Coordinates of N, CA and C in Angstrom, one line a residue:
X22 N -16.7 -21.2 -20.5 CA -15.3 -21.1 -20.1 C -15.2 -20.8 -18.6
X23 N -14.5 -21.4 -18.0 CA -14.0 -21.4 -16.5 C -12.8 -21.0 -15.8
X24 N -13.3 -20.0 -15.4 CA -12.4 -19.3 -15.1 C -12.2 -19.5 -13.4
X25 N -10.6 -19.6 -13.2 CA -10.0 -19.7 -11.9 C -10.4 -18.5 -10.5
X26 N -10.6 -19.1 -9.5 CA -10.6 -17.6 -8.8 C -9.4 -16.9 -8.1
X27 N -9.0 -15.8 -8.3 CA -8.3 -15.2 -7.8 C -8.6 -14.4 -6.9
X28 N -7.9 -15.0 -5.5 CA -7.9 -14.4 -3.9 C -6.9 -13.5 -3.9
X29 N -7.1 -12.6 -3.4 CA -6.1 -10.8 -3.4 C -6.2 -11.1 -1.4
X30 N -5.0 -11.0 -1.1 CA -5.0 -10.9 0.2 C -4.6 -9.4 0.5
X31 N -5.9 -8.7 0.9 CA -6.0 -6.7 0.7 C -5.7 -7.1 2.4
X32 N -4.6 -5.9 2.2 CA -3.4 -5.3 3.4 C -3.3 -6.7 3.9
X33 N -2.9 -7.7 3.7 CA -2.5 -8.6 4.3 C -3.3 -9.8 5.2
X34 N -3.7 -10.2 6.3 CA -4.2 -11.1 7.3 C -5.0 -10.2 8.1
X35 N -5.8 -8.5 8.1 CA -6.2 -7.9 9.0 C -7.2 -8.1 9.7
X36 N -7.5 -9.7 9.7 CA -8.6 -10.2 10.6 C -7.8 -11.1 12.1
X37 N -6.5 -11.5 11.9 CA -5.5 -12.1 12.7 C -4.2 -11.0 13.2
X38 N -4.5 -9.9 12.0 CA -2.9 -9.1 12.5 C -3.4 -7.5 11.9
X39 N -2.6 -6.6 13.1 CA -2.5 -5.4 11.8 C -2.7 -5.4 10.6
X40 N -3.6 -4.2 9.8 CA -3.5 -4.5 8.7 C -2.3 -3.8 7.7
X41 N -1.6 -4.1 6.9 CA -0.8 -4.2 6.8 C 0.6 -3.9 7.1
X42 N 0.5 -5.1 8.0 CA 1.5 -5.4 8.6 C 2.5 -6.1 8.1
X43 N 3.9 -6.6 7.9 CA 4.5 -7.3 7.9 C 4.5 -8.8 7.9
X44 N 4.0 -8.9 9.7 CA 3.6 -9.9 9.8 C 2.3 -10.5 8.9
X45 N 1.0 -10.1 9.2 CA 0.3 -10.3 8.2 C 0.7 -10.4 6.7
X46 N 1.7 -10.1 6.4 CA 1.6 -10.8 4.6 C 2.7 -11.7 4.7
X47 N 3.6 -12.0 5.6 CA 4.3 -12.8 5.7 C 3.6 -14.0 6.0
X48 N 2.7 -14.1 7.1 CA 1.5 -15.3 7.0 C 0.7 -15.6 5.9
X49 N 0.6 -14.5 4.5 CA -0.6 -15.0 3.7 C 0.4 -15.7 2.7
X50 N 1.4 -15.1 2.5 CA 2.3 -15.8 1.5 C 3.2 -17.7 1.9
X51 N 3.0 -17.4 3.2 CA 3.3 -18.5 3.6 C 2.0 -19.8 3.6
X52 N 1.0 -19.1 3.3 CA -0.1 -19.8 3.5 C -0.4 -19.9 1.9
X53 N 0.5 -19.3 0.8 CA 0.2 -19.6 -0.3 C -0.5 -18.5 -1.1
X54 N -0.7 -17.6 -0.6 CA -1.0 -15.9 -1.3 C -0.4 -15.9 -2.8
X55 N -1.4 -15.4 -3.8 CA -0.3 -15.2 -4.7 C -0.5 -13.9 -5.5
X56 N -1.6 -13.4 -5.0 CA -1.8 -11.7 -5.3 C -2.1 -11.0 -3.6
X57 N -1.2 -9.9 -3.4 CA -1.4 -9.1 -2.4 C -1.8 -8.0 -2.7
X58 N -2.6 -6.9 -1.8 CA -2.6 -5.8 -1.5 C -2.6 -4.8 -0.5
X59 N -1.1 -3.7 -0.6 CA -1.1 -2.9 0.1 C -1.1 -1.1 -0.1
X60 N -1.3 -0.6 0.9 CA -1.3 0.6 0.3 C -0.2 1.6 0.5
X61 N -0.1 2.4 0.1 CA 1.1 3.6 0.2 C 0.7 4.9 0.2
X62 N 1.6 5.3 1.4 CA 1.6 7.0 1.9 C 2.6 7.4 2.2
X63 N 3.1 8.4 1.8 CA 4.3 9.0 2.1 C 4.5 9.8 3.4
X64 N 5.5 9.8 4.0 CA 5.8 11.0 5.0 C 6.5 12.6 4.9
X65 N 6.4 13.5 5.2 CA 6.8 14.5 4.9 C 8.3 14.5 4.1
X66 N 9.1 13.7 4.4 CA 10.5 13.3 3.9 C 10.5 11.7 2.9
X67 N 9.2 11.8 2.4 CA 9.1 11.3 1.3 C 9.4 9.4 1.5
X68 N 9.2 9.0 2.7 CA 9.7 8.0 2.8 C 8.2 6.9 2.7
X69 N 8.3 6.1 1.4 CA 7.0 5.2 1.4 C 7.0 4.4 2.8
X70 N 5.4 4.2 3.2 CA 4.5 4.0 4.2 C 3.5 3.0 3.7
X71 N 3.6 1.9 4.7 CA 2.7 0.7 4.2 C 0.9 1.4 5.4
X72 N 0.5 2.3 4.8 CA -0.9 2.5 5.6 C -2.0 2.8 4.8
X73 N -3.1 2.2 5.1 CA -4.6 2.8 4.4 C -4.8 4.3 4.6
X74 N -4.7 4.5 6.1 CA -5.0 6.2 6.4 C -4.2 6.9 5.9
X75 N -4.5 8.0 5.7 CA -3.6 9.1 5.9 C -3.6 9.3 7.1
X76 N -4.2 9.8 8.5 CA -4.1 9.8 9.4 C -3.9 8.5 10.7
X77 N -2.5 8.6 11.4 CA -2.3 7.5 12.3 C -3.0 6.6 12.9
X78 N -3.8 7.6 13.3 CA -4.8 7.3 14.5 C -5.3 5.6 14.7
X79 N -6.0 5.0 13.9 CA -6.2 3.5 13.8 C -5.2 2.9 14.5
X80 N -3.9 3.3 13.4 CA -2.6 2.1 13.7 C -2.3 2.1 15.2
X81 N -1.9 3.9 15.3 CA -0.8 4.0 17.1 C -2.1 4.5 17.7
X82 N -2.9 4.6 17.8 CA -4.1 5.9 18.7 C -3.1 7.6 19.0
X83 N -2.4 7.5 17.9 CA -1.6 8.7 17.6 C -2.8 9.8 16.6
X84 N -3.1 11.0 16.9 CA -3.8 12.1 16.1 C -3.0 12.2 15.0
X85 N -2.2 11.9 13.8 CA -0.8 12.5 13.1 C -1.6 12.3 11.8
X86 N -0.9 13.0 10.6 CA -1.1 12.9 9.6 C 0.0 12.5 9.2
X87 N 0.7 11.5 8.6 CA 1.6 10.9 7.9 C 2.4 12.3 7.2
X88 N 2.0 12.8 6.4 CA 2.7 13.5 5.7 C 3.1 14.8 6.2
X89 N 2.1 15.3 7.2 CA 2.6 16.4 8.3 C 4.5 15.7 9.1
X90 N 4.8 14.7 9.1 CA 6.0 14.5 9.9 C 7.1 12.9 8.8
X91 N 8.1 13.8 9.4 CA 9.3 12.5 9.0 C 8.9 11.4 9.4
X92 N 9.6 10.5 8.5 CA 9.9 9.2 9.1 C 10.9 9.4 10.4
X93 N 11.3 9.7 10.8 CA 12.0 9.4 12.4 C 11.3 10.0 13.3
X94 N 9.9 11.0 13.0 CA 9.4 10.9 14.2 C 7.9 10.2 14.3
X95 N 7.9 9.3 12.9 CA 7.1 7.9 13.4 C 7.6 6.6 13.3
X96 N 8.7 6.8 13.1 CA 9.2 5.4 13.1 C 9.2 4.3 13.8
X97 N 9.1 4.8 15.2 CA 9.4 4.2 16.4 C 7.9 4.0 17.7
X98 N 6.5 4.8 16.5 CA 5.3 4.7 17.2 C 4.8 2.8 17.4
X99 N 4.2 3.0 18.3 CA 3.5 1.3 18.1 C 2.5 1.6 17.0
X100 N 2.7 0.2 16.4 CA 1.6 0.6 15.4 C 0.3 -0.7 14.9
X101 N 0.1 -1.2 16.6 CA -0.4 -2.4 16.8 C -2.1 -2.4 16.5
X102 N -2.7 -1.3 16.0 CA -4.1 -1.2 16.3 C -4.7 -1.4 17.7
X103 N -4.6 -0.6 18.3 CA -4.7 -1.0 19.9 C -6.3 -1.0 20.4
X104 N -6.8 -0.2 19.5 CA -8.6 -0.5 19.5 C -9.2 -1.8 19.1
X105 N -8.2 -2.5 18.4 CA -8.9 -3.7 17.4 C -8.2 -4.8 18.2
X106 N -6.9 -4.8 19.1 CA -6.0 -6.0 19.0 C -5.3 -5.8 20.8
X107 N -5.8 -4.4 21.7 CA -5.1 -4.1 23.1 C -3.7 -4.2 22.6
X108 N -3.1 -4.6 23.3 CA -1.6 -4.4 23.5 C -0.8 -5.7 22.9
X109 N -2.0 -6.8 22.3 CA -1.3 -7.8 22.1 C 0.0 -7.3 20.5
X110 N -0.6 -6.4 19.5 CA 0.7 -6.2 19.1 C 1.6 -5.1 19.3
X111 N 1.6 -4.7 20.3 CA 2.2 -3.0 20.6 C 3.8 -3.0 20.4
X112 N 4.3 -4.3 19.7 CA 5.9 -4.3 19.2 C 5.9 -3.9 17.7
X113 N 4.8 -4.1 17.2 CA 4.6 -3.9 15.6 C 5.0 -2.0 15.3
X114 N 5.6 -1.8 14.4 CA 6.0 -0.5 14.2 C 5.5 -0.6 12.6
X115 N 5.3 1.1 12.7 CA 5.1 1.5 10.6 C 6.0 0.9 9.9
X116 N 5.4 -0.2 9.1 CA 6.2 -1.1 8.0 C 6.5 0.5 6.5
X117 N 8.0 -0.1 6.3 CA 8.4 1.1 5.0 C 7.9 0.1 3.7
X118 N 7.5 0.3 2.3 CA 8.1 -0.1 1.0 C 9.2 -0.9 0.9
X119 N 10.5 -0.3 1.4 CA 11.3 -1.3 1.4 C 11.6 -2.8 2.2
X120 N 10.8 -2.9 3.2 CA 10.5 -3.7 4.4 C 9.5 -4.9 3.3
X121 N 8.6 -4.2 3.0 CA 7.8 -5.1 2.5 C 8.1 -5.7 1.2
X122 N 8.9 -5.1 0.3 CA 9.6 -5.8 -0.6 C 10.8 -6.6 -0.5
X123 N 11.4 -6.5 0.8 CA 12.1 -7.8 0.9 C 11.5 -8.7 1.7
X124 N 10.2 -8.5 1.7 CA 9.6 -9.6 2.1 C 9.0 -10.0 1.0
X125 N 8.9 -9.8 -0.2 CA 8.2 -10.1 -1.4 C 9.4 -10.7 -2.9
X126 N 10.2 -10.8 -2.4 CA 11.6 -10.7 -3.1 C 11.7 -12.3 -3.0
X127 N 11.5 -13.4 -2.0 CA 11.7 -13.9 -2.7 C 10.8 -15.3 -3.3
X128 N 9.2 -14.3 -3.4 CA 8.1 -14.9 -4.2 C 8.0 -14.1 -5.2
X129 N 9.2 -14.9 -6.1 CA 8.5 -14.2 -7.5 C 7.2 -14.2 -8.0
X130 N 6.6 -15.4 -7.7 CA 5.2 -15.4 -8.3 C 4.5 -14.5 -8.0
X131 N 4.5 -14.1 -6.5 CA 3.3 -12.9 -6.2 C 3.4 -11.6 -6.7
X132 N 2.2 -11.2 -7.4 CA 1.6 -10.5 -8.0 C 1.4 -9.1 -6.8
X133 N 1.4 -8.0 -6.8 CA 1.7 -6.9 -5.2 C 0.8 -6.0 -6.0
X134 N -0.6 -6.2 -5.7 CA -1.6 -4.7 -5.8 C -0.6 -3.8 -4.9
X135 N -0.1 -2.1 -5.6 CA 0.2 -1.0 -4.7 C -0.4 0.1 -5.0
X136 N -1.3 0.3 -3.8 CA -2.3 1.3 -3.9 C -1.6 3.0 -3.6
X137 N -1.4 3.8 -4.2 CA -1.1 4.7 -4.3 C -2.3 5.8 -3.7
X138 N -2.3 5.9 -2.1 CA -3.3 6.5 -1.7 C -3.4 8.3 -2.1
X139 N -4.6 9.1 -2.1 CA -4.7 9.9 -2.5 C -4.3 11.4 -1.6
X140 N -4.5 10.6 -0.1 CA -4.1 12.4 0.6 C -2.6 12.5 0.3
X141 N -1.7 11.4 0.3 CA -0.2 11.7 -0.4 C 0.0 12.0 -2.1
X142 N -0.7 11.7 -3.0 CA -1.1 12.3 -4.0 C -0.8 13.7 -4.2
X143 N -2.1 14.1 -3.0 CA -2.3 15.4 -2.8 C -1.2 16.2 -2.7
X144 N -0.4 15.6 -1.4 CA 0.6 16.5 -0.9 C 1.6 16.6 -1.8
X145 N 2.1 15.1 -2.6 CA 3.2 15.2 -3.5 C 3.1 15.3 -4.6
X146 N 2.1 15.0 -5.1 CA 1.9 15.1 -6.7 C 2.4 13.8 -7.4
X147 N 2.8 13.7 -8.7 CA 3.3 12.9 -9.3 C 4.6 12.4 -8.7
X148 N 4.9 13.4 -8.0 CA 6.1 12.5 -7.5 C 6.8 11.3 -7.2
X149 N 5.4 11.2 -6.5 CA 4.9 10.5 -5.3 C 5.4 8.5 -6.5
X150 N 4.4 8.8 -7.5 CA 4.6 7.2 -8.2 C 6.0 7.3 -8.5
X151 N 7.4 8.5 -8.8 CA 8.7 8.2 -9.2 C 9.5 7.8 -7.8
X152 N 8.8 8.0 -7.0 CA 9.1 7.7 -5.3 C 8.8 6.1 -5.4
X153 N 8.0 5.9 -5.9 CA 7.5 4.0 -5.6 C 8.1 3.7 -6.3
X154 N 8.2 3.8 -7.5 CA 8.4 3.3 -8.4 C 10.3 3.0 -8.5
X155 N 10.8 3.8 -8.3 CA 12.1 3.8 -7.5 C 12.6 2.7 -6.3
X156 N 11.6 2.9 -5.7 CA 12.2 2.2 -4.4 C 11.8 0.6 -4.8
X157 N 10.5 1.0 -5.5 CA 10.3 -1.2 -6.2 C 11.3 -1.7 -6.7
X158 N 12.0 -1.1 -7.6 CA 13.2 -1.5 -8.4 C 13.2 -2.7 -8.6
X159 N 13.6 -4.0 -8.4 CA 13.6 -5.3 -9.2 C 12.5 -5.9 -9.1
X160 N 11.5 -5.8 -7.9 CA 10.3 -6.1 -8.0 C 9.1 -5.3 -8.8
X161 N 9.1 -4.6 -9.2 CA 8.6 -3.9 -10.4 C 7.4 -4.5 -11.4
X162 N 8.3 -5.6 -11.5 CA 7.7 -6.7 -12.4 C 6.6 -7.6 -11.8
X163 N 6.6 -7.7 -10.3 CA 5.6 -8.1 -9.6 C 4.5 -7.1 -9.2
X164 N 4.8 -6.2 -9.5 CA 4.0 -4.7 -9.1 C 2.7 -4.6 -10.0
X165 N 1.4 -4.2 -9.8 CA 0.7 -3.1 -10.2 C -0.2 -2.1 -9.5
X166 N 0.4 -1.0 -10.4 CA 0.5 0.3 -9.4 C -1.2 0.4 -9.3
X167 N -1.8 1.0 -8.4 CA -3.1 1.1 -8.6 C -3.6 2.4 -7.6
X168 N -4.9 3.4 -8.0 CA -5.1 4.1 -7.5 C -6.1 5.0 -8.0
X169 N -7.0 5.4 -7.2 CA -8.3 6.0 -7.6 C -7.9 7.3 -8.4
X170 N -6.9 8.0 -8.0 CA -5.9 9.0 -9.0 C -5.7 8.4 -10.3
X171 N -6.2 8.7 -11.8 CA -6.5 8.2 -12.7 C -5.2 9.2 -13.4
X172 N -5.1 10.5 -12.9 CA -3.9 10.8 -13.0 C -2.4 10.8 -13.0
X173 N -2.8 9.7 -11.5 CA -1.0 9.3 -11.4 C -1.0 7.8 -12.3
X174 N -2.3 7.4 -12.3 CA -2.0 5.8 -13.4 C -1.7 6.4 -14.8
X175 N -2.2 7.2 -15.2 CA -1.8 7.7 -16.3 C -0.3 8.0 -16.7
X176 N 0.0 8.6 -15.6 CA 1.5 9.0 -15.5 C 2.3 7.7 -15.8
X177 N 1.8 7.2 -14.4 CA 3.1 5.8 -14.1 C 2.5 4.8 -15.5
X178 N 1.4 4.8 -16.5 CA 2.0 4.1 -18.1 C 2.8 4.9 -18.8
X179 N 2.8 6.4 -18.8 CA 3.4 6.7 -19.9 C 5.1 6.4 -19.1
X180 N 5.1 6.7 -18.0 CA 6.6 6.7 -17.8 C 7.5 5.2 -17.3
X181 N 6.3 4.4 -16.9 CA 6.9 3.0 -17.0 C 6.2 2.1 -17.2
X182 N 6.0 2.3 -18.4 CA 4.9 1.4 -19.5 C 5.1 -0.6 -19.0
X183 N 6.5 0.1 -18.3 CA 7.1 -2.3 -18.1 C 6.2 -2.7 -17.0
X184 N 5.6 -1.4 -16.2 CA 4.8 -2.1 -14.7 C 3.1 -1.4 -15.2
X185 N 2.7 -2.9 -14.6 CA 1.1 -3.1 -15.1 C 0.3 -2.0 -13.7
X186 N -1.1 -1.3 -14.2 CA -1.2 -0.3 -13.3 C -2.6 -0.9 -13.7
X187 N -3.5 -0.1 -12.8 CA -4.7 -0.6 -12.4 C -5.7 1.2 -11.8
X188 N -6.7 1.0 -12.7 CA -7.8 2.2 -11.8 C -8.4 1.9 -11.4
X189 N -8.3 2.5 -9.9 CA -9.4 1.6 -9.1 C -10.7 2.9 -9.2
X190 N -11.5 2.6 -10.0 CA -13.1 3.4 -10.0 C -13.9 3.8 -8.9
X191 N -13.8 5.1 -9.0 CA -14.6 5.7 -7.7 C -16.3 5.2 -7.5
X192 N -16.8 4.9 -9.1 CA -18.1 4.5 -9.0 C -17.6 4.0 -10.4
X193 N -19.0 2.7 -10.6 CA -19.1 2.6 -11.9 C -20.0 3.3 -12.4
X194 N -19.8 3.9 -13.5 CA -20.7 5.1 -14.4 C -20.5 4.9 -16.0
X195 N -21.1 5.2 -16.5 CA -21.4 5.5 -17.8 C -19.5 6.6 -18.2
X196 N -19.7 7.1 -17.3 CA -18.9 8.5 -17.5 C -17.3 7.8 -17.1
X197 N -17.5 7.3 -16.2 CA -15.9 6.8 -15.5 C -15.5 5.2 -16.4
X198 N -16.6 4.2 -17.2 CA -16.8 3.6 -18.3 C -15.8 3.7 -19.7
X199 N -16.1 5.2 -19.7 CA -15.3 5.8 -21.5 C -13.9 6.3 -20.1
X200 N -13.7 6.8 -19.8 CA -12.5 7.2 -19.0 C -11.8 6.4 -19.0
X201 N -12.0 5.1 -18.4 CA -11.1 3.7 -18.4 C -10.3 3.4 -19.9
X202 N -11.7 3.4 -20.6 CA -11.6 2.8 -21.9 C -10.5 4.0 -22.7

């Protein structure tokens, strides 16, 4: 049996652009993407964050911890990777959840890995997935939630059994094996 391959464009284009960036998944989808992945972190006032880190630093060469501050006092950082890219993107700013779902809105087809990172976990708790899961609202259906927190996937099936969720395994084990299962 032959099976098709499926290319996941993780955080977007970050060999040509920030990683996830705006721009970068607006070029993969235009290029025919039909599974993405990005990740999410919250900020102190709870506002989803398209970043891998918990800490800024990569994106602005800012020291910050995401969830130590609001969104308005990073809203407006550059957030161009300036160690990977100089100044060429120093217009790019922290993309929100909602930013990137209306850029996903209107490819139905694509499929949106949303990685549910762990130091916002930490800080919010379950919250954190009634926070995404909220703000996805009609794209929902394009959604699977995903995240090495086996706790919050647990959560986000019992409480929105309609959006497909995903564990992403710290290791494969014998032990983490029956967990899944």
């Amino acid at each position: 049996m032959h099976h098709p391959q499926i290319l996941v464009a993780h955080r977007g284009q970050p060999t040509r652009f920030p990683e996830n960036s705006l721009e970068g998944f607006q070029h993969v989808l235009a290029a025919g993407a039909t599974y993405i992945e990005t990740d999410i972190q919250l900020t102190l006032d709870q506002m989803a964050i398209l970043s891998h880190d918990h800490n800024l630093f990569k994106m602005t060469a800012r020291d910050m911890l995401l969830t130590d501050h609001n969104y308005a006092d990073v809203r407006n950082l550059s957030a161009g990777y300036p160690q990977r890219f100089g100044k060429r993107f120093e217009h790019f700013r922290l993309a929100t959840l909602q930013q990137f779902i209306d850029i996903v809105k209107p490819w139905p087809q694509v499929k949106c890995f949303i990685e549910l990172k762990q130091a916002s976990l930490a800080r919010f708790g379950l919250k954190m997935v009634d926070q995404v899961m909220q703000q996805l609202g009609l794209v929902r259906s394009q959604a699977i939630i995903i995240s090495f927190n086996i706790e919050a996937i647990k959560y986000s099936q019992d409480n929105y059994p309609e959006t497909a969720t995903g564990w992403v395994l710290p290791q494969w084990s014998t032990e983490n094996q029956a967990r899944a299962a």
